[in-house]
mmCIF file of N, CA and C in Angstrom:
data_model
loop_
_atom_site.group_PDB
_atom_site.id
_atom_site.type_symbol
_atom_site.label_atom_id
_atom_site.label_comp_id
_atom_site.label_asym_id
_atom_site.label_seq_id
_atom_site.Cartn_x
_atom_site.Cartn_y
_atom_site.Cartn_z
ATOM 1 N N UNK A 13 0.833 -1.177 0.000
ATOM 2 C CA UNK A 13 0.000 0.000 0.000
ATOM 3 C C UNK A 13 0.883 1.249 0.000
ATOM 4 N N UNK A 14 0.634 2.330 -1.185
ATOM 5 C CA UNK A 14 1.806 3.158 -1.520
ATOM 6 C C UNK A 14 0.787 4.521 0.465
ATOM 7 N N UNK A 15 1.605 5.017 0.719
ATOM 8 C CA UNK A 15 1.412 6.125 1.585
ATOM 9 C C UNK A 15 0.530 7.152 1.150
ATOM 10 N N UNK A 16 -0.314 7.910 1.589
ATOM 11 C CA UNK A 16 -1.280 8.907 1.189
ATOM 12 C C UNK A 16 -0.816 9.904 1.728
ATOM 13 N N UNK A 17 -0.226 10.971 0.984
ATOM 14 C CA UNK A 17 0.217 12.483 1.786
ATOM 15 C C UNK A 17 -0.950 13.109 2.357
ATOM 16 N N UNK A 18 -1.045 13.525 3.218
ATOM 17 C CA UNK A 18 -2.428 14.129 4.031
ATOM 18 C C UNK A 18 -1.666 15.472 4.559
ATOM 19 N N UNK A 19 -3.160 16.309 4.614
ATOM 20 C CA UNK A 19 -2.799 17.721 5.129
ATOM 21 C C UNK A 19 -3.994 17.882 5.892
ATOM 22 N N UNK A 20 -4.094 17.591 7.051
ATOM 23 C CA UNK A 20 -5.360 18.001 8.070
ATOM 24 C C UNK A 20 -5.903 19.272 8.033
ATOM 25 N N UNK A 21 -6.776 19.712 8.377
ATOM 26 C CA UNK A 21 -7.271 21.277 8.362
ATOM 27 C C UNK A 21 -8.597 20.933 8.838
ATOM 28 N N UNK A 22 -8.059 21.562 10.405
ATOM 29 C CA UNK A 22 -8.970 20.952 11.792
ATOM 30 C C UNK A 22 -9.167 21.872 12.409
ATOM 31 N N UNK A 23 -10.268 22.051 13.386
ATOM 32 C CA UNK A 23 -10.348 22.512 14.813
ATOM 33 C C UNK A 23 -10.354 21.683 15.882
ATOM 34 N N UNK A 24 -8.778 21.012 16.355
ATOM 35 C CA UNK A 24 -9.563 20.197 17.566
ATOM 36 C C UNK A 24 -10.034 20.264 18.675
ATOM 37 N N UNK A 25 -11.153 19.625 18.738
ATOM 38 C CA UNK A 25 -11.884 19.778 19.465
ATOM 39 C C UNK A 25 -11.991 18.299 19.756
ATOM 40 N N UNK A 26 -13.028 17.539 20.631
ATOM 41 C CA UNK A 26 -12.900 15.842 20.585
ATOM 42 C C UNK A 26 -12.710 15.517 19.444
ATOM 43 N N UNK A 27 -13.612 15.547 18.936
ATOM 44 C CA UNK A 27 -13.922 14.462 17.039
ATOM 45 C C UNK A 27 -11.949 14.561 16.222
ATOM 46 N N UNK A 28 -11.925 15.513 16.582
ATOM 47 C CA UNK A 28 -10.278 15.513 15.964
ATOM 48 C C UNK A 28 -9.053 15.002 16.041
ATOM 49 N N UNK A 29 -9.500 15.298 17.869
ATOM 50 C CA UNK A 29 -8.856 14.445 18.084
ATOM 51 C C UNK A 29 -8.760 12.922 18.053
ATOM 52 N N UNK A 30 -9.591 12.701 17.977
ATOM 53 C CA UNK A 30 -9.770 11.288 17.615
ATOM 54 C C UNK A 30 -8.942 10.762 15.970
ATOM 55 N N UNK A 31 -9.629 11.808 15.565
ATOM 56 C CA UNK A 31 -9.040 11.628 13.782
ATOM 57 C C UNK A 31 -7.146 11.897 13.903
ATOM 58 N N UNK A 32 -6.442 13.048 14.338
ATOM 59 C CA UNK A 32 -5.384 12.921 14.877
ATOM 60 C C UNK A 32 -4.572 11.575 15.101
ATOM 61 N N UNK A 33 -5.694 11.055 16.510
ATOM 62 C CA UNK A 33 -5.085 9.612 16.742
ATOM 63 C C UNK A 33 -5.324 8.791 16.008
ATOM 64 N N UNK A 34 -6.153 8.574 14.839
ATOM 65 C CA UNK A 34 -6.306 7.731 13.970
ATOM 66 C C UNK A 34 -5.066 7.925 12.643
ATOM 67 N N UNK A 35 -4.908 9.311 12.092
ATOM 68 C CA UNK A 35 -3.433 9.052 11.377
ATOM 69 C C UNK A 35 -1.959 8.484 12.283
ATOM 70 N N UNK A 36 -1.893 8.784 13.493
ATOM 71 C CA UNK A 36 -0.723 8.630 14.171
ATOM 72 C C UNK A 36 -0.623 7.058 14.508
ATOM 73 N N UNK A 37 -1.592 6.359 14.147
ATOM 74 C CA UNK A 37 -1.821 5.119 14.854
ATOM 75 C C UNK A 37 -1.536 4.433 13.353
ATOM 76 N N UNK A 38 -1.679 5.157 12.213
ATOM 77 C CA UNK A 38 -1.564 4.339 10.895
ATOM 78 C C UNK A 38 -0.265 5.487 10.277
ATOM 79 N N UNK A 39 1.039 5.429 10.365
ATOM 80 C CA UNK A 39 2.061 5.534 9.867
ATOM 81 C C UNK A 39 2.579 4.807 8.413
ATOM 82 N N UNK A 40 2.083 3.792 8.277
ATOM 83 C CA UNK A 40 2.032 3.114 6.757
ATOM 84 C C UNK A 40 1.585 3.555 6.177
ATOM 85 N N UNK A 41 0.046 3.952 6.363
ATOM 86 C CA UNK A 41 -1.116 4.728 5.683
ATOM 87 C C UNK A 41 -1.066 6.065 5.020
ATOM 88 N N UNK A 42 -0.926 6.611 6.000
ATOM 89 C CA UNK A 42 -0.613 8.356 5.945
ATOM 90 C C UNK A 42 0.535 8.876 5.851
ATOM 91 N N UNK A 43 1.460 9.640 5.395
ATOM 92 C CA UNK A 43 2.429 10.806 5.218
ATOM 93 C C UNK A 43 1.749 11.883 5.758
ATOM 94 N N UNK A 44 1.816 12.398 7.111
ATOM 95 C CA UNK A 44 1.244 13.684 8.045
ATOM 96 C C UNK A 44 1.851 14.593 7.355
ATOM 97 N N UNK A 45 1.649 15.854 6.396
ATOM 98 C CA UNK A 45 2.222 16.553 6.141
ATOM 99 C C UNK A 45 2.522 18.110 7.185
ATOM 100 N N UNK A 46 1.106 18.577 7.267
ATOM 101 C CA UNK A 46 0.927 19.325 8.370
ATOM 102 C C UNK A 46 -0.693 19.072 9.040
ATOM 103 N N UNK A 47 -0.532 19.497 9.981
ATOM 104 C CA UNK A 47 -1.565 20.234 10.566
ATOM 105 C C UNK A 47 -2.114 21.776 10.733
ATOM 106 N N UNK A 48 -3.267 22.001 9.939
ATOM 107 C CA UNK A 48 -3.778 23.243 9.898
ATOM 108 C C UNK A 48 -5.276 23.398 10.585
ATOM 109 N N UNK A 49 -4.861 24.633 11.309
ATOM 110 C CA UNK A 49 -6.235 24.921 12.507
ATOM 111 C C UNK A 49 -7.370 26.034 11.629
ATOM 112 N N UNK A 50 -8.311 25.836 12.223
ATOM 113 C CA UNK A 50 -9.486 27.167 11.812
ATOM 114 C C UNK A 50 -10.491 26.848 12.899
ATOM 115 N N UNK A 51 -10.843 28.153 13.436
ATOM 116 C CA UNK A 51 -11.566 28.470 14.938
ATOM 117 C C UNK A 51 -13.137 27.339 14.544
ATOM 118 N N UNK A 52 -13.495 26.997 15.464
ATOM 119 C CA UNK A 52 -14.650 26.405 14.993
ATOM 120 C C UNK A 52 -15.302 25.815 16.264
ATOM 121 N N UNK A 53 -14.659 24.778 16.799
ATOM 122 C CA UNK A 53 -15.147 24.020 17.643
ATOM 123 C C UNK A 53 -15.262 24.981 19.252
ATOM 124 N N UNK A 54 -13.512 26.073 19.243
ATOM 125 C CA UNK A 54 -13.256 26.400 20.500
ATOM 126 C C UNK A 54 -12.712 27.695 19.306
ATOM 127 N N UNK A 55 -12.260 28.616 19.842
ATOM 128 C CA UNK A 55 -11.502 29.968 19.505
ATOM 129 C C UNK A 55 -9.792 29.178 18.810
ATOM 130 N N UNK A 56 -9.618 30.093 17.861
ATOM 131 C CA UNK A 56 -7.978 29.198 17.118
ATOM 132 C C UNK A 56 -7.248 29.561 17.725
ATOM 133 N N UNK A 57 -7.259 30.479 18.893
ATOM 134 C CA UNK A 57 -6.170 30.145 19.935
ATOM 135 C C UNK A 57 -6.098 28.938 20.530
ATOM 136 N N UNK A 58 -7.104 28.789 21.066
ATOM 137 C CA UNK A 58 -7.631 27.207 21.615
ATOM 138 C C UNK A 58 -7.151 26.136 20.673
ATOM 139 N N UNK A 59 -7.828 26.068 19.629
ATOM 140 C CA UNK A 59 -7.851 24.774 18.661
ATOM 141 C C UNK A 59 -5.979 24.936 18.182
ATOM 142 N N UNK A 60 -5.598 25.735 18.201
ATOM 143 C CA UNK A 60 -4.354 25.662 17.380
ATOM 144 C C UNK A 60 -3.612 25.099 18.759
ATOM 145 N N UNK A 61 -3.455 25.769 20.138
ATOM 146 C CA UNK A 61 -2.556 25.146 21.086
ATOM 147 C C UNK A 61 -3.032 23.384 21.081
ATOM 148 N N UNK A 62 -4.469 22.961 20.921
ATOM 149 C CA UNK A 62 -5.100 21.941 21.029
ATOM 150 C C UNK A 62 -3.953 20.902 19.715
ATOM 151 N N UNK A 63 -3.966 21.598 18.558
ATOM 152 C CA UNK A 63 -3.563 20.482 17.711
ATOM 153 C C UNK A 63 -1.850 20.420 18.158
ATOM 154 N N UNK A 64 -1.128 21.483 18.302
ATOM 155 C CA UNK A 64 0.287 21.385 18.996
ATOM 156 C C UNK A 64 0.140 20.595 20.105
ATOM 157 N N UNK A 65 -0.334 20.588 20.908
ATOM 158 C CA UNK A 65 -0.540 19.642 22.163
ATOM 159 C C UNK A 65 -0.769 17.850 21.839
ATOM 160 N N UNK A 66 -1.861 18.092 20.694
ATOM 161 C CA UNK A 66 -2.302 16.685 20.715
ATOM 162 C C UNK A 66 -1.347 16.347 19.406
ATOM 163 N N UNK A 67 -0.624 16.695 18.232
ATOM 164 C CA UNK A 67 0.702 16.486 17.702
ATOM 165 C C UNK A 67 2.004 15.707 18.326
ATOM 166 N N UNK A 68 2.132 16.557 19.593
ATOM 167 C CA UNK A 68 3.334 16.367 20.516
ATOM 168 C C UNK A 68 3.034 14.744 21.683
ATOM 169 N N UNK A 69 1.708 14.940 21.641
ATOM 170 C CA UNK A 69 1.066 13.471 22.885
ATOM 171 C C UNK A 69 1.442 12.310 21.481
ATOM 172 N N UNK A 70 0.568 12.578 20.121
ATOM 173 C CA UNK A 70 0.746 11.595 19.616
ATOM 174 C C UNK A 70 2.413 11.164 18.725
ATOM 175 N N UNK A 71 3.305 12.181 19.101
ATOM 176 C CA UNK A 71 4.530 11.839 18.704
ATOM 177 C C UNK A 71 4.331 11.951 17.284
ATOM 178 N N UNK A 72 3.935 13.096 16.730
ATOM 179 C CA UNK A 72 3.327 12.789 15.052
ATOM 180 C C UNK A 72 4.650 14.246 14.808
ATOM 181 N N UNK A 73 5.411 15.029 15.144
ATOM 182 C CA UNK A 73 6.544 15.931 14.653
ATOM 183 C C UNK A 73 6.327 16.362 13.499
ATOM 184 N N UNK A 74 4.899 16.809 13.304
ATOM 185 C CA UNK A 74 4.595 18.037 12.151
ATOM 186 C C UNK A 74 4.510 19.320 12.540
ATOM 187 N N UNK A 75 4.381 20.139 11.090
ATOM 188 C CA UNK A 75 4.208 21.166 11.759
ATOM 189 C C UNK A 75 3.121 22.006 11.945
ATOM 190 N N UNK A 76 2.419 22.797 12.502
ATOM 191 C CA UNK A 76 1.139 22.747 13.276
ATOM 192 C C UNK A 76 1.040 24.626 12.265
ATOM 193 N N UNK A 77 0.304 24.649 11.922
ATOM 194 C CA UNK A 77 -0.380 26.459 11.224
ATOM 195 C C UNK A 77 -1.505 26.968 11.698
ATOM 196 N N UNK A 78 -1.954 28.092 12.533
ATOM 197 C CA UNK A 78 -3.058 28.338 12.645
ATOM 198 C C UNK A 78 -3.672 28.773 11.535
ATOM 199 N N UNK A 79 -5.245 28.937 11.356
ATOM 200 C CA UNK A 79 -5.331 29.919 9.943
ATOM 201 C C UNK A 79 -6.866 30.608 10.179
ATOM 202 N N UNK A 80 -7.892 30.588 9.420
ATOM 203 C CA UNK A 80 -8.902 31.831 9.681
ATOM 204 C C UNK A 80 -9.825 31.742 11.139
ATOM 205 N N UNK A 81 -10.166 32.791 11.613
ATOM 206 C CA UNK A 81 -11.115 32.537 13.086
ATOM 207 C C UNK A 81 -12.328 32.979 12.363
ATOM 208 N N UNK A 82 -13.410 32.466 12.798
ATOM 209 C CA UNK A 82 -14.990 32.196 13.173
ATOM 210 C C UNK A 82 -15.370 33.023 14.004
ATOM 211 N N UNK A 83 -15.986 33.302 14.094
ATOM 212 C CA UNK A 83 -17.045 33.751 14.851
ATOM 213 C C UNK A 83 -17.867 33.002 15.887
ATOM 214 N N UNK A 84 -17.740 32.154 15.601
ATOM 215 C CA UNK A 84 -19.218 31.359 16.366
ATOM 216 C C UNK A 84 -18.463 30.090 16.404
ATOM 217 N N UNK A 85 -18.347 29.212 17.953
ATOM 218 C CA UNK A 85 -17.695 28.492 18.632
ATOM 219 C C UNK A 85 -18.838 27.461 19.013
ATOM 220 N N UNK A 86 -17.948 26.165 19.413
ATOM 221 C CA UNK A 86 -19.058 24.662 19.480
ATOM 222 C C UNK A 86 -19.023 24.558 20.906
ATOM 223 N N UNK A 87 -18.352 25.637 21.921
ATOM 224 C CA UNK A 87 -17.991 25.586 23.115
ATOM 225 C C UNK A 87 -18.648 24.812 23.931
ATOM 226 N N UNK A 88 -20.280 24.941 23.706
ATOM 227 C CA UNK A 88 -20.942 24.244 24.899
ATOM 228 C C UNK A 88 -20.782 22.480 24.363
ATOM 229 N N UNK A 89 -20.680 22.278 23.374
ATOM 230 C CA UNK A 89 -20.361 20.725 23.202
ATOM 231 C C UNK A 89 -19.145 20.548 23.377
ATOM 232 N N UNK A 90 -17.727 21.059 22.977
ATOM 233 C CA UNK A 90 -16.748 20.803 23.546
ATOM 234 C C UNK A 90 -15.813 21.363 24.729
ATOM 235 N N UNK A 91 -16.443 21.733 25.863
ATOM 236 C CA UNK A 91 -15.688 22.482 26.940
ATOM 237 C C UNK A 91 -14.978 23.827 26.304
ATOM 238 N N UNK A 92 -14.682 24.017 27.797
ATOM 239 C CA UNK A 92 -13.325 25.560 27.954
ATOM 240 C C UNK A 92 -11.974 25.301 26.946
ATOM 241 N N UNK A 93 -11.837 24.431 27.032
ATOM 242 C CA UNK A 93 -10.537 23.761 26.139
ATOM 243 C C UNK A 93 -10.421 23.478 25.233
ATOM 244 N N UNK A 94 -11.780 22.810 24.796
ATOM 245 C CA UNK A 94 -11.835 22.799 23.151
ATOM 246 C C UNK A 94 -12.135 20.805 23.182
ATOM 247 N N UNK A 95 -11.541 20.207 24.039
ATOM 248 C CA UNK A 95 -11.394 19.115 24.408
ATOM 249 C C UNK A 95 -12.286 18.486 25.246
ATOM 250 N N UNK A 96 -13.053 18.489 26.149
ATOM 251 C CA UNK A 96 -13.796 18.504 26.511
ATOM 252 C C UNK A 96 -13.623 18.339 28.354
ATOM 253 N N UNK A 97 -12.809 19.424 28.175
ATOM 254 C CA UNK A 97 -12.093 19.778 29.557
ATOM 255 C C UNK A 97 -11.425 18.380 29.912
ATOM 256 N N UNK A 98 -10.690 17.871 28.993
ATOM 257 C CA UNK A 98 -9.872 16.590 29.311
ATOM 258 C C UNK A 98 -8.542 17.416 29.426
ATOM 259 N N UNK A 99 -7.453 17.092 30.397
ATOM 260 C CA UNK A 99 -6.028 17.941 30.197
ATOM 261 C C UNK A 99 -5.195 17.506 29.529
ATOM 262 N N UNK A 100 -4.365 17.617 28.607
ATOM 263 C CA UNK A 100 -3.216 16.955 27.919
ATOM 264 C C UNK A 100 -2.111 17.708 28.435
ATOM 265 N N UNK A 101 -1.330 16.856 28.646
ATOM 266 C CA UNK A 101 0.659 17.471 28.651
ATOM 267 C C UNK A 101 0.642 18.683 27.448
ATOM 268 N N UNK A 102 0.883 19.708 27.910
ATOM 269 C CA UNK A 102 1.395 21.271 27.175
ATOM 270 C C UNK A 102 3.041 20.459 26.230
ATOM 271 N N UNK A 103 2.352 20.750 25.102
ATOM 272 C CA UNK A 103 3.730 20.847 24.153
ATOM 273 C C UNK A 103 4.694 22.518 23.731
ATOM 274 N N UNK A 104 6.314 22.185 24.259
ATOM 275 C CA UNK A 104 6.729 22.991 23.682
ATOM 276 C C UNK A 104 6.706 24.069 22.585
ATOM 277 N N UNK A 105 5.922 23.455 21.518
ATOM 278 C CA UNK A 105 6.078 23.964 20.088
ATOM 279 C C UNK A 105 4.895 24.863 20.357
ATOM 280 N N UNK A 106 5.444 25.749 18.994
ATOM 281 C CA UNK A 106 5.019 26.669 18.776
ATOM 282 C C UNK A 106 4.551 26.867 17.091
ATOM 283 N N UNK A 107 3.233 27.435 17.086
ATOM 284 C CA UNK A 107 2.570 26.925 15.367
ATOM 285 C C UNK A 107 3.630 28.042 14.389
ATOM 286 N N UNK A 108 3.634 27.569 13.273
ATOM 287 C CA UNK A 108 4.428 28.172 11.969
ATOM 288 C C UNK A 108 3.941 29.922 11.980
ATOM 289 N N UNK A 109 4.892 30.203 11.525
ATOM 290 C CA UNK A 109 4.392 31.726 11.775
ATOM 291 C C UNK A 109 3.881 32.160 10.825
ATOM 292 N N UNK A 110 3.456 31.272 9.711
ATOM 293 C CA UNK A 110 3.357 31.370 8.090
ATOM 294 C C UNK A 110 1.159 30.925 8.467
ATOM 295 N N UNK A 111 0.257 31.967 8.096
ATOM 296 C CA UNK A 111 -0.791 31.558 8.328
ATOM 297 C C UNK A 111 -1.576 30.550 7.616
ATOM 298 N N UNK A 112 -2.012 29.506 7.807
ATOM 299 C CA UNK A 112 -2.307 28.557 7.321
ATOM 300 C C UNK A 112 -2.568 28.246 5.592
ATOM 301 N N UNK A 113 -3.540 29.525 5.248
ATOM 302 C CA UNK A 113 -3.866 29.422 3.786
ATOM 303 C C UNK A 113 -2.256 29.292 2.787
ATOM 304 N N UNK A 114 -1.549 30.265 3.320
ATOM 305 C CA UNK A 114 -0.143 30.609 2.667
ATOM 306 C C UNK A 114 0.964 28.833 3.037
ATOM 307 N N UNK A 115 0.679 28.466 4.172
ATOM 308 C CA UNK A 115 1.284 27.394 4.137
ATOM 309 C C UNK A 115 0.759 26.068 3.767
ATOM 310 N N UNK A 116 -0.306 25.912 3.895
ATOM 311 C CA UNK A 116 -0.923 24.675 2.527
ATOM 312 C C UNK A 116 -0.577 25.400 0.814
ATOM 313 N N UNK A 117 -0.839 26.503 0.650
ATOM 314 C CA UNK A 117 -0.657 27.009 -0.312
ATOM 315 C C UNK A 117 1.193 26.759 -0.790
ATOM 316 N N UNK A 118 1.902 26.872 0.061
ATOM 317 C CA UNK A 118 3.678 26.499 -0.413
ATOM 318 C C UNK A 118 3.468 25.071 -0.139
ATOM 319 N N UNK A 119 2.956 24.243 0.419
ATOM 320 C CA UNK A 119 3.486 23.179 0.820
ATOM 321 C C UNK A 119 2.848 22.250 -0.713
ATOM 322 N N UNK A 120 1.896 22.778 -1.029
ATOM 323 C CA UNK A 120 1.460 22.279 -2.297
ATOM 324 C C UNK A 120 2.276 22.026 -3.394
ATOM 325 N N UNK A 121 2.716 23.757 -3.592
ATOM 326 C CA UNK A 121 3.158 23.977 -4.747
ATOM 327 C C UNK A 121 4.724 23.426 -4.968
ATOM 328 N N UNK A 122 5.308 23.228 -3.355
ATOM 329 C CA UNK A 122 6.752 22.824 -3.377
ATOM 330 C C UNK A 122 6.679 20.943 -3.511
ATOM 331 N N UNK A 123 5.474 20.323 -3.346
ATOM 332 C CA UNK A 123 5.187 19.156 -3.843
ATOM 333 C C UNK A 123 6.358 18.736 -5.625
ATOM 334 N N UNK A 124 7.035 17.164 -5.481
ATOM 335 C CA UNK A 124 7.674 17.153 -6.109
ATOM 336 C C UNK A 124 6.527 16.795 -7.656
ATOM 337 N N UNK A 125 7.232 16.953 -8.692
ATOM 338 C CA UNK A 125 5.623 16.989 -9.740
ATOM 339 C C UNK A 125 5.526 15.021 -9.527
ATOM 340 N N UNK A 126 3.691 15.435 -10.269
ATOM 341 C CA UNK A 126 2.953 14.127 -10.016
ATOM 342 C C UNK A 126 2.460 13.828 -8.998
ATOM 343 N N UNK A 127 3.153 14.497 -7.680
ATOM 344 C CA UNK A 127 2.307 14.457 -6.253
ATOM 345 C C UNK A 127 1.267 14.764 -6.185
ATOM 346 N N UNK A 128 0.543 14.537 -5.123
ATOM 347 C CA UNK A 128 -0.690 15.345 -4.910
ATOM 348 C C UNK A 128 -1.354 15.158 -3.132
ATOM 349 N N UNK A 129 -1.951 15.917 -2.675
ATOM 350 C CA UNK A 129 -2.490 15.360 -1.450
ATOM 351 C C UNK A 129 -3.564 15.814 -1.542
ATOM 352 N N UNK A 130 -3.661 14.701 -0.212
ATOM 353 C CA UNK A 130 -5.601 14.549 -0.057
ATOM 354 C C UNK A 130 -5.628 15.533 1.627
ATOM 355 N N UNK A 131 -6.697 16.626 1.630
ATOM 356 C CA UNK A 131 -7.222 17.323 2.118
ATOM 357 C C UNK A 131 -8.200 16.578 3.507
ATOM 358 N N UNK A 132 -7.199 16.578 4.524
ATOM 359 C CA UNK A 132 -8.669 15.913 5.490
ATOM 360 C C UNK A 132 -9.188 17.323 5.968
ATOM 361 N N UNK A 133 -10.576 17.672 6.016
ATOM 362 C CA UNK A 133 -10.991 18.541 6.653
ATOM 363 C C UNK A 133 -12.185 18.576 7.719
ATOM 364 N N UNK A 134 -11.847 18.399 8.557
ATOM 365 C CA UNK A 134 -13.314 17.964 9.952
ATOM 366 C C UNK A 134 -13.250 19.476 10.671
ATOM 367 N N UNK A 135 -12.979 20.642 9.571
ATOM 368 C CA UNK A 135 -13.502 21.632 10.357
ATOM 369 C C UNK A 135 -14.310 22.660 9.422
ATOM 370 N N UNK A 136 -14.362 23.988 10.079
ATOM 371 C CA UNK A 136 -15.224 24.903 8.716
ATOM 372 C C UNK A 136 -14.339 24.825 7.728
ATOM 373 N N UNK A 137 -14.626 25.084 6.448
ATOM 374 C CA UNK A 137 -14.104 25.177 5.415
ATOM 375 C C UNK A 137 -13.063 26.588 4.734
ATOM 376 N N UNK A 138 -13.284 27.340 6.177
ATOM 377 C CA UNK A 138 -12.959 28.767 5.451
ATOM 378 C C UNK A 138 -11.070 28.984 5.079
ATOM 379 N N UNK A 139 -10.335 27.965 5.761
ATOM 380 C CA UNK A 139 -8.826 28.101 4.961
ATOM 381 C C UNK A 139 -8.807 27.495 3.588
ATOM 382 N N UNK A 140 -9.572 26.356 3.312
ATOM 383 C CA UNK A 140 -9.511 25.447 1.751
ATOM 384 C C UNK A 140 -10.738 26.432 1.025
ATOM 385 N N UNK A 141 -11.473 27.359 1.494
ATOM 386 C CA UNK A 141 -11.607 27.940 0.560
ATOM 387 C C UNK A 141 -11.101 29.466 -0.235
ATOM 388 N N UNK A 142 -10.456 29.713 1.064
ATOM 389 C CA UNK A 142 -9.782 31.051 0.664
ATOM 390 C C UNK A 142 -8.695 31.055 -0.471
ATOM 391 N N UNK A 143 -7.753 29.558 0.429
ATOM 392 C CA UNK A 143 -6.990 28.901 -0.466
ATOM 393 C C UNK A 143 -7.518 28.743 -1.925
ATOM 394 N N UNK A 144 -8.800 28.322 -2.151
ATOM 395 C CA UNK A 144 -8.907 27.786 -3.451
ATOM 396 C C UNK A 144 -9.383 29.371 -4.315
ATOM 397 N N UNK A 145 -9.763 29.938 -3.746
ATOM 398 C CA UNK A 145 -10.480 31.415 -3.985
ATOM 399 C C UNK A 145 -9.247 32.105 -4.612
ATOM 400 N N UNK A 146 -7.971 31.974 -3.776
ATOM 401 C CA UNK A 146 -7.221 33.246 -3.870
ATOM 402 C C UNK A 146 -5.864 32.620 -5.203
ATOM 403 N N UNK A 147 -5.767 31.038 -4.698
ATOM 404 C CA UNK A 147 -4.358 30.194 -5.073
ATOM 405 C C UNK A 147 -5.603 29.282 -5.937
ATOM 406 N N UNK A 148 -6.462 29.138 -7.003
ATOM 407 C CA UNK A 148 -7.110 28.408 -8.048
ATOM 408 C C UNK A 148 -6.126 27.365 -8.758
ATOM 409 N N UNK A 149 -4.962 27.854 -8.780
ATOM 410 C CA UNK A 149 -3.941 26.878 -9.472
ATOM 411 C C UNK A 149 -3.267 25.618 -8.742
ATOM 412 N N UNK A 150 -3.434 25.708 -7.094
ATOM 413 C CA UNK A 150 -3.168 24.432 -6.343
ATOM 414 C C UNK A 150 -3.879 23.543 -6.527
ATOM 415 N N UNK A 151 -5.048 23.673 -7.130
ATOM 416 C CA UNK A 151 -6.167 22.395 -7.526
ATOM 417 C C UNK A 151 -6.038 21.442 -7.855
ATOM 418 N N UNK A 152 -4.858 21.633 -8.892
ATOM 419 C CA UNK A 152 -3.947 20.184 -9.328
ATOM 420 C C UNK A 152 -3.255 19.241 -8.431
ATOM 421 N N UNK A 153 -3.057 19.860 -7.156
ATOM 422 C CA UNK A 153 -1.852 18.986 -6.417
ATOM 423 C C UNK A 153 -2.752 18.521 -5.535
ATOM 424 N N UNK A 154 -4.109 18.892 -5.587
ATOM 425 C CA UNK A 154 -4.817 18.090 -4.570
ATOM 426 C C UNK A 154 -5.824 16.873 -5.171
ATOM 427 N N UNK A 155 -5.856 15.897 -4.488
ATOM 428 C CA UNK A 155 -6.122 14.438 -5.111
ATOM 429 C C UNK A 155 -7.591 14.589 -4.590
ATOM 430 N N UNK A 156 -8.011 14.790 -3.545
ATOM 431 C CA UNK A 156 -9.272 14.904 -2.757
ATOM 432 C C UNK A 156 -9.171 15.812 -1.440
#
């Protein structure tokens, strides 16, 4: 089974985490490229420390992008935390300073040719569409 390059673009919140632990648990499967946040579940301060945190628990050493905030939060279904007031070990790292749309947007285009990745997205849609709005020509490098 050849590897599937994946580029998450999440708010975690539970459900994500779950999905998180489901690429980290299949390393054959997946090529983690990055992880990209958008406010949704909890505020992208929240969700972005959330995916650095839960990155660093699952030993997955990507690199983590915040990218657009929302307005309107899933708070009362997923706690203060985003998690559902479960605590995780605080990870060192710190997210890319490059905002999410711009770094799916290079990470695409620096793809070697014939590549392509598949888009997991279990959050709002508003970085893959700005992305596709603003960068129309990455369309190619994405498989799904």
């Amino acid at each position: 089974m050849e590897k599937r390059k994946i580029i998450m673009d999440c708010d975690p919140g539970i459900d994500d985490a779950i999905a998180l632990a489901y690429a980290a648990a299949h390393p054959e499967a997946f090529e983690l490229l990055a992880v990209t946040t958008v406010a949704g579940n909890q505020t992208i301060d929240i969700v972005t420390r959330n995916a650095l945190d839960l990155s660093a628990l699952y030993k997955l050493n990507v690199p983590v992008a915040a990218g657009m905030v929302e307005h309107h939060t899933a708070s009362e279904f997923h706690g203060e935390n985003g998690l559902g007031d479960c605590t995780i070990p605080r990870a060192d790292a710190e997210p890319e300073k490059e905002m999410a749309v711009f770094y799916i947007k290079r990470l695409l285009t620096e793809l070697p040719e014939g590549e392509k990745v598949t888009l997991i997205c279990t959050a709002p849609l508003t970085n893959i569409g700005l992305l596709l709005k603003i960068y129309p020509e990455v369309k190619s490098k994405i498989h799904e």
